């Protein structure tokens, strides 16, 4: 039986003290009144010291934020998550409550609201959300075998000294600027390389380095060099494999659309502003981290390392990304077309 002293009525506490005074033992009082032995001891000790069985006033300074004010603060941040503690402090001050910003933060943490950096997502209009929902509902019932036969493609930029290369270091005090504890940087990132890549459930396809600015004609040449060999390498079913690309202008231009028709490829109709639906984005992140760890010193190294690391991406990881694709679609429906955690 879990009880505290405060849960007992004053009448019961008085009975405990009265029974103790004629020298009745703690254990017998506990058994007779069905009160835990530790509580009997505490009540009698309290009466001996303070001469009362009533609840004593709490020690310490009274909290500036009571439960009502705390709920009001929580409602404010739930309605407007980007509200700062300073802004909340100013609003409360106009309502006659003087509270420090630090106290507001502490109470928000008590209510499990923590300050975190806002995630960046594409700006989605109602039209975009509607298109995303239409896509997910159209393909929701497709079996895993359909997604396993899709060739996922995309482009990405890898910087020579990009943010992906930054890492945590463990160092002593006053050693922040020792060479081993620093990450080299140069103006404008030191240059970068643009890559086109593809993958399927059976592994990574070919990775091609884009030379210069990619236009529709360059894009078509890259597809011509890499898609066919990648399909054969990955063992996709020749007559039923599906080609995926996003809605970048060079992908949807009249020239590229005409070129694609001559290839007779089955092209997946892709919703706008939907990088979270393309699992290759996870591979790009892994690639950038892997290249960054090798610390390329020039653009030639960067290209070499990127191609080597692309080949090292495990098949199991590719298969796992595609195998769980239906979960992405369900999440888009659940979020009513908004961007998802992917």
mmCIF file of C-alpha atoms in Angstrom:
data_model
loop_
_atom_site.group_PDB
_atom_site.id
_atom_site.type_symbol
_atom_site.label_atom_id
_atom_site.label_comp_id
_atom_site.label_asym_id
_atom_site.label_seq_id
_atom_site.Cartn_x
_atom_site.Cartn_y
_atom_site.Cartn_z
ATOM 1 C CA UNK A 1 0.000 0.000 0.000
ATOM 2 C CA UNK A 2 1.733 3.190 -1.213
ATOM 3 C CA UNK A 3 0.727 6.134 1.003
ATOM 4 C CA UNK A 4 2.292 9.422 2.058
ATOM 5 C CA UNK A 5 1.810 11.435 5.255
ATOM 6 C CA UNK A 6 -0.106 14.130 3.348
ATOM 7 C CA UNK A 7 -2.650 11.583 2.101
ATOM 8 C CA UNK A 8 -3.743 10.677 5.646
ATOM 9 C CA UNK A 9 -6.579 12.615 7.298
ATOM 10 C CA UNK A 10 -5.797 14.653 10.400
ATOM 11 C CA UNK A 11 -8.148 12.416 12.422
ATOM 12 C CA UNK A 12 -6.115 9.340 11.534
ATOM 13 C CA UNK A 13 -2.855 11.103 12.375
ATOM 14 C CA UNK A 14 -4.291 12.146 15.739
ATOM 15 C CA UNK A 15 -5.304 8.518 16.463
ATOM 16 C CA UNK A 16 -1.744 7.375 15.736
ATOM 17 C CA UNK A 17 -0.330 9.910 18.239
ATOM 18 C CA UNK A 18 -2.955 9.066 20.878
ATOM 19 C CA UNK A 19 -2.234 5.351 20.633
ATOM 20 C CA UNK A 20 1.497 5.985 20.857
ATOM 21 C CA UNK A 21 1.294 8.034 24.050
ATOM 22 C CA UNK A 22 0.169 5.085 26.247
ATOM 23 C CA UNK A 23 3.376 3.380 25.039
ATOM 24 C CA UNK A 24 1.824 1.263 22.309
ATOM 25 C CA UNK A 25 4.560 0.188 19.869
ATOM 26 C CA UNK A 26 4.948 1.396 16.264
ATOM 27 C CA UNK A 27 4.328 -2.055 14.794
ATOM 28 C CA UNK A 28 1.103 -2.667 16.689
ATOM 29 C CA UNK A 29 -0.232 0.798 15.665
ATOM 30 C CA UNK A 30 0.671 0.050 12.051
ATOM 31 C CA UNK A 31 -1.167 -3.305 12.132
ATOM 32 C CA UNK A 32 -4.211 -1.957 13.963
ATOM 33 C CA UNK A 33 -4.769 1.131 11.760
ATOM 34 C CA UNK A 34 -3.476 -0.409 8.503
ATOM 35 C CA UNK A 35 -0.898 2.341 8.013
ATOM 36 C CA UNK A 36 2.657 1.651 6.794
ATOM 37 C CA UNK A 37 5.226 1.482 9.600
ATOM 38 C CA UNK A 38 7.416 4.233 8.073
ATOM 39 C CA UNK A 39 4.482 6.676 8.008
ATOM 40 C CA UNK A 40 3.602 5.906 11.649
ATOM 41 C CA UNK A 41 7.226 6.693 12.602
ATOM 42 C CA UNK A 42 7.204 9.956 10.598
ATOM 43 C CA UNK A 43 3.939 11.220 12.131
ATOM 44 C CA UNK A 44 5.094 10.549 15.697
ATOM 45 C CA UNK A 45 8.501 12.142 15.029
ATOM 46 C CA UNK A 46 6.821 15.192 13.524
ATOM 47 C CA UNK A 47 4.505 15.553 16.553
ATOM 48 C CA UNK A 48 7.471 15.249 18.934
ATOM 49 C CA UNK A 49 9.386 18.043 17.150
ATOM 50 C CA UNK A 50 6.591 20.440 16.073
ATOM 51 C CA UNK A 51 3.751 19.537 18.454
ATOM 52 C CA UNK A 52 1.219 19.209 15.625
ATOM 53 C CA UNK A 53 -0.002 16.611 13.127
ATOM 54 C CA UNK A 54 -1.206 19.231 10.577
ATOM 55 C CA UNK A 55 0.647 19.766 7.275
ATOM 56 C CA UNK A 56 3.455 22.266 7.701
ATOM 57 C CA UNK A 57 3.946 25.083 5.130
ATOM 58 C CA UNK A 58 6.346 24.179 2.318
ATOM 59 C CA UNK A 59 9.894 25.449 2.546
ATOM 60 C CA UNK A 60 11.579 27.569 -0.105
ATOM 61 C CA UNK A 61 10.450 30.444 -2.283
ATOM 62 C CA UNK A 62 6.996 30.214 -3.821
ATOM 63 C CA UNK A 63 7.044 29.343 -7.538
ATOM 64 C CA UNK A 64 6.482 32.357 -9.770
ATOM 65 C CA UNK A 65 4.652 30.257 -12.371
ATOM 66 C CA UNK A 66 1.636 28.372 -11.098
ATOM 67 C CA UNK A 67 -0.121 25.570 -12.985
ATOM 68 C CA UNK A 68 -2.549 27.944 -14.714
ATOM 69 C CA UNK A 69 0.235 30.221 -16.013
ATOM 70 C CA UNK A 70 2.278 27.193 -17.061
ATOM 71 C CA UNK A 71 -0.619 25.880 -19.159
ATOM 72 C CA UNK A 72 -1.008 29.315 -20.740
ATOM 73 C CA UNK A 73 2.681 29.346 -21.755
ATOM 74 C CA UNK A 74 2.396 25.836 -23.209
ATOM 75 C CA UNK A 75 -0.660 26.851 -25.253
ATOM 76 C CA UNK A 76 1.321 29.800 -26.636
ATOM 77 C CA UNK A 77 4.204 27.656 -27.907
ATOM 78 C CA UNK A 78 1.886 24.912 -29.171
ATOM 79 C CA UNK A 79 0.059 27.509 -31.243
ATOM 80 C CA UNK A 80 3.233 29.314 -32.346
ATOM 81 C CA UNK A 81 6.256 26.975 -31.968
ATOM 82 C CA UNK A 82 8.681 29.669 -33.138
ATOM 83 C CA UNK A 83 7.859 31.940 -30.172
ATOM 84 C CA UNK A 84 11.007 32.831 -28.225
ATOM 85 C CA UNK A 85 11.228 32.925 -24.435
ATOM 86 C CA UNK A 86 11.821 36.715 -24.701
ATOM 87 C CA UNK A 87 8.611 37.106 -26.717
ATOM 88 C CA UNK A 88 6.645 35.012 -24.205
ATOM 89 C CA UNK A 89 8.153 37.076 -21.380
ATOM 90 C CA UNK A 90 6.977 40.306 -23.053
ATOM 91 C CA UNK A 91 3.448 38.940 -23.596
ATOM 92 C CA UNK A 92 3.189 37.809 -19.963
ATOM 93 C CA UNK A 93 4.440 41.192 -18.766
ATOM 94 C CA UNK A 94 1.561 42.926 -20.572
ATOM 95 C CA UNK A 95 -0.765 40.559 -18.690
ATOM 96 C CA UNK A 96 0.745 41.512 -15.329
ATOM 97 C CA UNK A 97 3.069 38.505 -14.817
ATOM 98 C CA UNK A 98 6.793 39.254 -14.349
ATOM 99 C CA UNK A 99 8.846 36.144 -15.126
ATOM 100 C CA UNK A 100 12.394 35.741 -16.436
ATOM 101 C CA UNK A 101 13.090 34.156 -19.818
ATOM 102 C CA UNK A 102 15.186 31.484 -18.113
ATOM 103 C CA UNK A 103 12.277 30.495 -15.847
ATOM 104 C CA UNK A 104 10.004 30.232 -18.900
ATOM 105 C CA UNK A 105 12.502 27.882 -20.602
ATOM 106 C CA UNK A 106 12.740 25.732 -17.480
ATOM 107 C CA UNK A 107 8.978 25.362 -17.209
ATOM 108 C CA UNK A 108 8.659 24.558 -20.911
ATOM 109 C CA UNK A 109 11.215 21.791 -20.441
ATOM 110 C CA UNK A 110 9.194 20.462 -17.497
ATOM 111 C CA UNK A 111 6.221 20.224 -19.877
ATOM 112 C CA UNK A 112 8.386 18.383 -22.440
ATOM 113 C CA UNK A 113 8.706 21.321 -24.861
ATOM 114 C CA UNK A 114 12.363 21.706 -25.860
ATOM 115 C CA UNK A 115 14.048 24.321 -28.020
ATOM 116 C CA UNK A 116 15.349 22.686 -31.193
ATOM 117 C CA UNK A 117 16.576 23.952 -34.544
ATOM 118 C CA UNK A 118 13.678 24.013 -37.029
ATOM 119 C CA UNK A 119 14.010 21.465 -39.836
ATOM 120 C CA UNK A 120 14.156 22.802 -43.394
ATOM 121 C CA UNK A 121 11.507 21.545 -45.790
ATOM 122 C CA UNK A 122 10.411 22.549 -49.299
ATOM 123 C CA UNK A 123 7.722 25.234 -49.414
ATOM 124 C CA UNK A 124 4.554 23.345 -50.363
ATOM 125 C CA UNK A 125 1.469 25.019 -51.786
ATOM 126 C CA UNK A 126 -1.998 23.468 -51.687
ATOM 127 C CA UNK A 127 -1.462 22.400 -55.304
ATOM 128 C CA UNK A 128 1.759 20.591 -54.346
ATOM 129 C CA UNK A 129 0.079 18.841 -51.396
ATOM 130 C CA UNK A 130 -2.801 17.719 -53.584
ATOM 131 C CA UNK A 131 -0.391 16.279 -56.189
ATOM 132 C CA UNK A 132 1.546 14.444 -53.467
ATOM 133 C CA UNK A 133 -1.639 12.901 -52.096
ATOM 134 C CA UNK A 134 -2.753 11.833 -55.568
ATOM 135 C CA UNK A 135 0.619 10.157 -56.155
ATOM 136 C CA UNK A 136 0.558 8.292 -52.848
ATOM 137 C CA UNK A 137 -3.015 7.081 -53.281
ATOM 138 C CA UNK A 138 -2.267 5.938 -56.830
ATOM 139 C CA UNK A 139 0.752 3.854 -55.812
ATOM 140 C CA UNK A 140 -0.121 2.873 -52.235
ATOM 141 C CA UNK A 141 -1.261 -0.631 -53.142
ATOM 142 C CA UNK A 142 1.699 -1.420 -55.391
ATOM 143 C CA UNK A 143 3.597 -4.479 -54.113
ATOM 144 C CA UNK A 144 7.246 -4.365 -53.050
ATOM 145 C CA UNK A 145 8.161 -6.112 -56.287
ATOM 146 C CA UNK A 146 7.073 -2.983 -58.204
ATOM 147 C CA UNK A 147 9.333 -0.660 -56.167
ATOM 148 C CA UNK A 148 12.202 -3.156 -56.366
ATOM 149 C CA UNK A 149 12.067 -2.729 -60.160
ATOM 150 C CA UNK A 150 12.353 1.084 -60.079
ATOM 151 C CA UNK A 151 15.601 2.826 -61.038
ATOM 152 C CA UNK A 152 15.841 5.818 -58.677
ATOM 153 C CA UNK A 153 17.859 8.762 -60.041
ATOM 154 C CA UNK A 154 18.903 12.237 -58.959
ATOM 155 C CA UNK A 155 21.711 14.806 -58.950
ATOM 156 C CA UNK A 156 23.604 16.274 -56.026
ATOM 157 C CA UNK A 157 26.441 18.696 -55.372
ATOM 158 C CA UNK A 158 29.372 17.652 -53.197
ATOM 159 C CA UNK A 159 31.528 20.481 -51.886
ATOM 160 C CA UNK A 160 35.253 20.152 -51.303
ATOM 161 C CA UNK A 161 34.972 21.663 -47.820
ATOM 162 C CA UNK A 162 31.251 21.471 -47.233
ATOM 163 C CA UNK A 163 29.195 21.392 -44.043
ATOM 164 C CA UNK A 164 28.844 17.621 -44.305
ATOM 165 C CA UNK A 165 32.576 17.390 -43.556
ATOM 166 C CA UNK A 166 32.286 19.008 -40.126
ATOM 167 C CA UNK A 167 32.633 16.717 -37.166
ATOM 168 C CA UNK A 168 32.929 16.696 -33.400
ATOM 169 C CA UNK A 169 36.390 16.585 -31.850
ATOM 170 C CA UNK A 170 37.412 15.653 -28.314
ATOM 171 C CA UNK A 171 40.109 17.990 -27.100
ATOM 172 C CA UNK A 172 41.605 19.611 -24.008
ATOM 173 C CA UNK A 173 41.021 23.183 -22.939
ATOM 174 C CA UNK A 174 42.854 25.867 -24.933
ATOM 175 C CA UNK A 175 43.551 23.417 -27.791
ATOM 176 C CA UNK A 176 40.696 24.559 -30.065
ATOM 177 C CA UNK A 177 43.065 25.882 -32.743
ATOM 178 C CA UNK A 178 45.518 23.008 -32.879
ATOM 179 C CA UNK A 179 45.584 21.712 -36.465
ATOM 180 C CA UNK A 180 44.315 18.251 -35.527
ATOM 181 C CA UNK A 181 41.262 19.816 -33.850
ATOM 182 C CA UNK A 182 40.221 22.029 -36.758
ATOM 183 C CA UNK A 183 38.420 21.557 -40.064
ATOM 184 C CA UNK A 184 40.031 23.371 -43.037
ATOM 185 C CA UNK A 185 37.829 25.896 -44.852
ATOM 186 C CA UNK A 186 38.321 28.134 -47.846
ATOM 187 C CA UNK A 187 36.206 30.874 -49.376
ATOM 188 C CA UNK A 188 33.139 29.712 -51.286
ATOM 189 C CA UNK A 189 33.636 26.110 -50.163
ATOM 190 C CA UNK A 190 36.765 25.586 -52.282
ATOM 191 C CA UNK A 191 34.731 24.428 -55.266
ATOM 192 C CA UNK A 192 32.381 21.524 -55.770
ATOM 193 C CA UNK A 193 31.382 18.731 -58.132
ATOM 194 C CA UNK A 194 27.916 17.875 -59.385
ATOM 195 C CA UNK A 195 27.076 14.173 -59.649
ATOM 196 C CA UNK A 196 24.277 12.214 -61.265
ATOM 197 C CA UNK A 197 23.594 8.820 -59.736
ATOM 198 C CA UNK A 198 21.082 5.994 -59.650
ATOM 199 C CA UNK A 199 20.250 2.967 -57.537
ATOM 200 C CA UNK A 200 17.688 0.210 -57.090
ATOM 201 C CA UNK A 201 16.832 -2.312 -54.390
ATOM 202 C CA UNK A 202 19.644 -4.511 -55.708
ATOM 203 C CA UNK A 203 22.359 -1.896 -55.182
ATOM 204 C CA UNK A 204 23.908 1.257 -56.625
ATOM 205 C CA UNK A 205 24.097 1.886 -60.352
ATOM 206 C CA UNK A 206 26.613 4.127 -62.084
ATOM 207 C CA UNK A 207 27.708 7.524 -60.752
ATOM 208 C CA UNK A 208 28.583 10.186 -63.340
ATOM 209 C CA UNK A 209 30.351 13.485 -62.724
ATOM 210 C CA UNK A 210 28.668 16.428 -64.469
ATOM 211 C CA UNK A 211 31.055 18.611 -66.431
ATOM 212 C CA UNK A 212 30.110 22.294 -66.456
ATOM 213 C CA UNK A 213 26.506 23.470 -66.208
ATOM 214 C CA UNK A 214 23.993 20.698 -66.792
ATOM 215 C CA UNK A 215 21.495 21.532 -69.515
ATOM 216 C CA UNK A 216 18.869 19.313 -71.130
ATOM 217 C CA UNK A 217 21.350 18.064 -73.766
ATOM 218 C CA UNK A 218 23.960 17.187 -71.118
ATOM 219 C CA UNK A 219 21.310 15.422 -69.053
ATOM 220 C CA UNK A 220 20.214 13.316 -72.012
ATOM 221 C CA UNK A 221 23.831 12.301 -72.703
ATOM 222 C CA UNK A 222 24.306 11.269 -69.064
ATOM 223 C CA UNK A 223 21.145 9.150 -69.190
ATOM 224 C CA UNK A 224 22.274 7.606 -72.476
ATOM 225 C CA UNK A 225 25.657 6.643 -70.976
ATOM 226 C CA UNK A 226 24.453 5.331 -67.623
ATOM 227 C CA UNK A 227 20.829 4.180 -67.490
ATOM 228 C CA UNK A 228 21.091 1.135 -69.771
ATOM 229 C CA UNK A 229 24.300 -0.215 -68.180
ATOM 230 C CA UNK A 230 22.873 0.413 -64.689
ATOM 231 C CA UNK A 231 19.657 -1.470 -65.488
ATOM 232 C CA UNK A 232 21.689 -4.473 -66.685
ATOM 233 C CA UNK A 233 24.117 -4.272 -63.768
ATOM 234 C CA UNK A 234 21.285 -4.199 -61.220
ATOM 235 C CA UNK A 235 19.344 -7.010 -62.887
ATOM 236 C CA UNK A 236 16.103 -5.047 -63.349
ATOM 237 C CA UNK A 237 13.449 -6.743 -65.478
ATOM 238 C CA UNK A 238 14.069 -5.425 -68.990
ATOM 239 C CA UNK A 239 10.438 -5.037 -70.103
ATOM 240 C CA UNK A 240 8.909 -3.755 -66.899
ATOM 241 C CA UNK A 241 11.518 -1.658 -65.088
ATOM 242 C CA UNK A 242 10.494 1.914 -64.208
ATOM 243 C CA UNK A 243 12.555 5.084 -64.559
ATOM 244 C CA UNK A 244 12.221 7.710 -61.813
ATOM 245 C CA UNK A 245 13.288 11.351 -62.009
ATOM 246 C CA UNK A 246 12.123 14.535 -60.297
ATOM 247 C CA UNK A 247 10.617 17.620 -61.925
ATOM 248 C CA UNK A 248 13.781 19.626 -62.466
ATOM 249 C CA UNK A 249 13.384 21.874 -65.570
ATOM 250 C CA UNK A 250 16.044 19.966 -67.517
ATOM 251 C CA UNK A 251 14.147 16.725 -66.801
ATOM 252 C CA UNK A 252 10.762 18.047 -67.894
ATOM 253 C CA UNK A 253 11.874 20.179 -70.865
ATOM 254 C CA UNK A 254 10.295 19.454 -74.255
ATOM 255 C CA UNK A 255 13.655 18.285 -75.562
ATOM 256 C CA UNK A 256 14.144 15.750 -72.748
ATOM 257 C CA UNK A 257 10.519 14.526 -72.905
ATOM 258 C CA UNK A 258 10.879 13.942 -76.654
ATOM 259 C CA UNK A 259 14.178 12.114 -76.096
ATOM 260 C CA UNK A 260 12.636 9.891 -73.398
ATOM 261 C CA UNK A 261 9.824 8.861 -75.750
ATOM 262 C CA UNK A 262 12.364 7.506 -78.225
ATOM 263 C CA UNK A 263 13.773 5.278 -75.437
ATOM 264 C CA UNK A 264 10.367 3.705 -74.648
ATOM 265 C CA UNK A 265 11.128 3.752 -70.922
ATOM 266 C CA UNK A 266 8.310 3.580 -68.382
ATOM 267 C CA UNK A 267 8.639 6.901 -66.517
ATOM 268 C CA UNK A 268 7.195 7.326 -63.047
ATOM 269 C CA UNK A 269 4.941 10.400 -62.888
ATOM 270 C CA UNK A 270 6.557 12.309 -60.033
ATOM 271 C CA UNK A 271 4.825 14.803 -57.686
ATOM 272 C CA UNK A 272 6.411 18.284 -57.352
ATOM 273 C CA UNK A 273 8.577 19.306 -54.391
ATOM 274 C CA UNK A 274 8.947 15.756 -53.079
ATOM 275 C CA UNK A 275 12.571 14.945 -52.208
ATOM 276 C CA UNK A 276 11.271 13.048 -49.157
ATOM 277 C CA UNK A 277 9.704 10.491 -51.513
ATOM 278 C CA UNK A 278 13.007 9.747 -53.265
ATOM 279 C CA UNK A 279 15.081 7.281 -51.189
ATOM 280 C CA UNK A 280 18.265 8.224 -53.051
ATOM 281 C CA UNK A 281 18.453 11.327 -50.814
ATOM 282 C CA UNK A 282 19.589 9.039 -47.972
ATOM 283 C CA UNK A 283 22.410 7.699 -50.150
ATOM 284 C CA UNK A 284 23.544 11.218 -51.052
ATOM 285 C CA UNK A 285 23.850 12.032 -47.354
ATOM 286 C CA UNK A 286 25.869 8.859 -46.705
ATOM 287 C CA UNK A 287 28.076 9.614 -49.707
ATOM 288 C CA UNK A 288 28.869 13.162 -48.571
ATOM 289 C CA UNK A 289 29.748 11.986 -45.063
ATOM 290 C CA UNK A 290 31.984 9.200 -46.418
ATOM 291 C CA UNK A 291 33.794 11.563 -48.818
ATOM 292 C CA UNK A 292 34.206 14.168 -46.075
ATOM 293 C CA UNK A 293 35.888 11.655 -43.777
ATOM 294 C CA UNK A 294 38.559 11.082 -46.401
ATOM 295 C CA UNK A 295 39.280 14.823 -46.567
ATOM 296 C CA UNK A 296 39.901 15.350 -50.289
ATOM 297 C CA UNK A 297 42.435 18.110 -50.918
ATOM 298 C CA UNK A 298 41.354 18.990 -54.471
ATOM 299 C CA UNK A 299 38.489 18.460 -56.914
ATOM 300 C CA UNK A 300 40.209 15.509 -58.595
ATOM 301 C CA UNK A 301 40.411 13.716 -55.233
ATOM 302 C CA UNK A 302 36.799 14.657 -54.575
ATOM 303 C CA UNK A 303 35.581 12.982 -57.773
ATOM 304 C CA UNK A 304 37.741 9.901 -57.218
ATOM 305 C CA UNK A 305 36.627 9.457 -53.596
ATOM 306 C CA UNK A 306 32.963 9.975 -54.491
ATOM 307 C CA UNK A 307 33.054 7.214 -57.123
ATOM 308 C CA UNK A 308 34.906 4.850 -54.793
ATOM 309 C CA UNK A 309 32.537 5.453 -51.882
ATOM 310 C CA UNK A 310 29.478 5.086 -54.138
ATOM 311 C CA UNK A 311 30.586 1.552 -54.991
ATOM 312 C CA UNK A 312 31.050 0.773 -51.272
ATOM 313 C CA UNK A 313 27.419 1.520 -50.347
ATOM 314 C CA UNK A 314 26.055 -1.859 -49.151
ATOM 315 C CA UNK A 315 23.297 -3.634 -51.074
ATOM 316 C CA UNK A 316 21.493 -4.310 -47.787
ATOM 317 C CA UNK A 317 21.079 -0.575 -47.208
ATOM 318 C CA UNK A 318 19.657 -0.031 -50.703
ATOM 319 C CA UNK A 319 17.233 -2.910 -50.281
ATOM 320 C CA UNK A 320 16.091 -1.624 -46.898
ATOM 321 C CA UNK A 321 15.329 1.839 -48.323
ATOM 322 C CA UNK A 322 13.165 0.418 -51.093
ATOM 323 C CA UNK A 323 11.574 -2.325 -49.011
ATOM 324 C CA UNK A 324 10.085 0.233 -46.631
ATOM 325 C CA UNK A 325 8.851 2.564 -49.358
ATOM 326 C CA UNK A 326 5.154 2.028 -48.580
ATOM 327 C CA UNK A 327 5.726 3.617 -45.158
ATOM 328 C CA UNK A 328 6.677 6.874 -46.901
ATOM 329 C CA UNK A 329 3.431 6.889 -48.832
ATOM 330 C CA UNK A 330 1.379 6.193 -45.707
ATOM 331 C CA UNK A 331 3.155 9.032 -43.887
ATOM 332 C CA UNK A 332 2.331 11.508 -46.679
ATOM 333 C CA UNK A 333 -1.348 10.551 -46.429
ATOM 334 C CA UNK A 334 -1.227 10.794 -42.636
ATOM 335 C CA UNK A 335 0.353 14.294 -42.860
ATOM 336 C CA UNK A 336 -2.239 15.380 -45.481
ATOM 337 C CA UNK A 337 0.385 16.027 -48.137
ATOM 338 C CA UNK A 338 2.834 17.946 -45.942
ATOM 339 C CA UNK A 339 6.575 17.166 -45.930
ATOM 340 C CA UNK A 340 7.524 14.089 -43.882
ATOM 341 C CA UNK A 341 10.464 13.092 -41.673
ATOM 342 C CA UNK A 342 12.126 11.336 -44.628
#
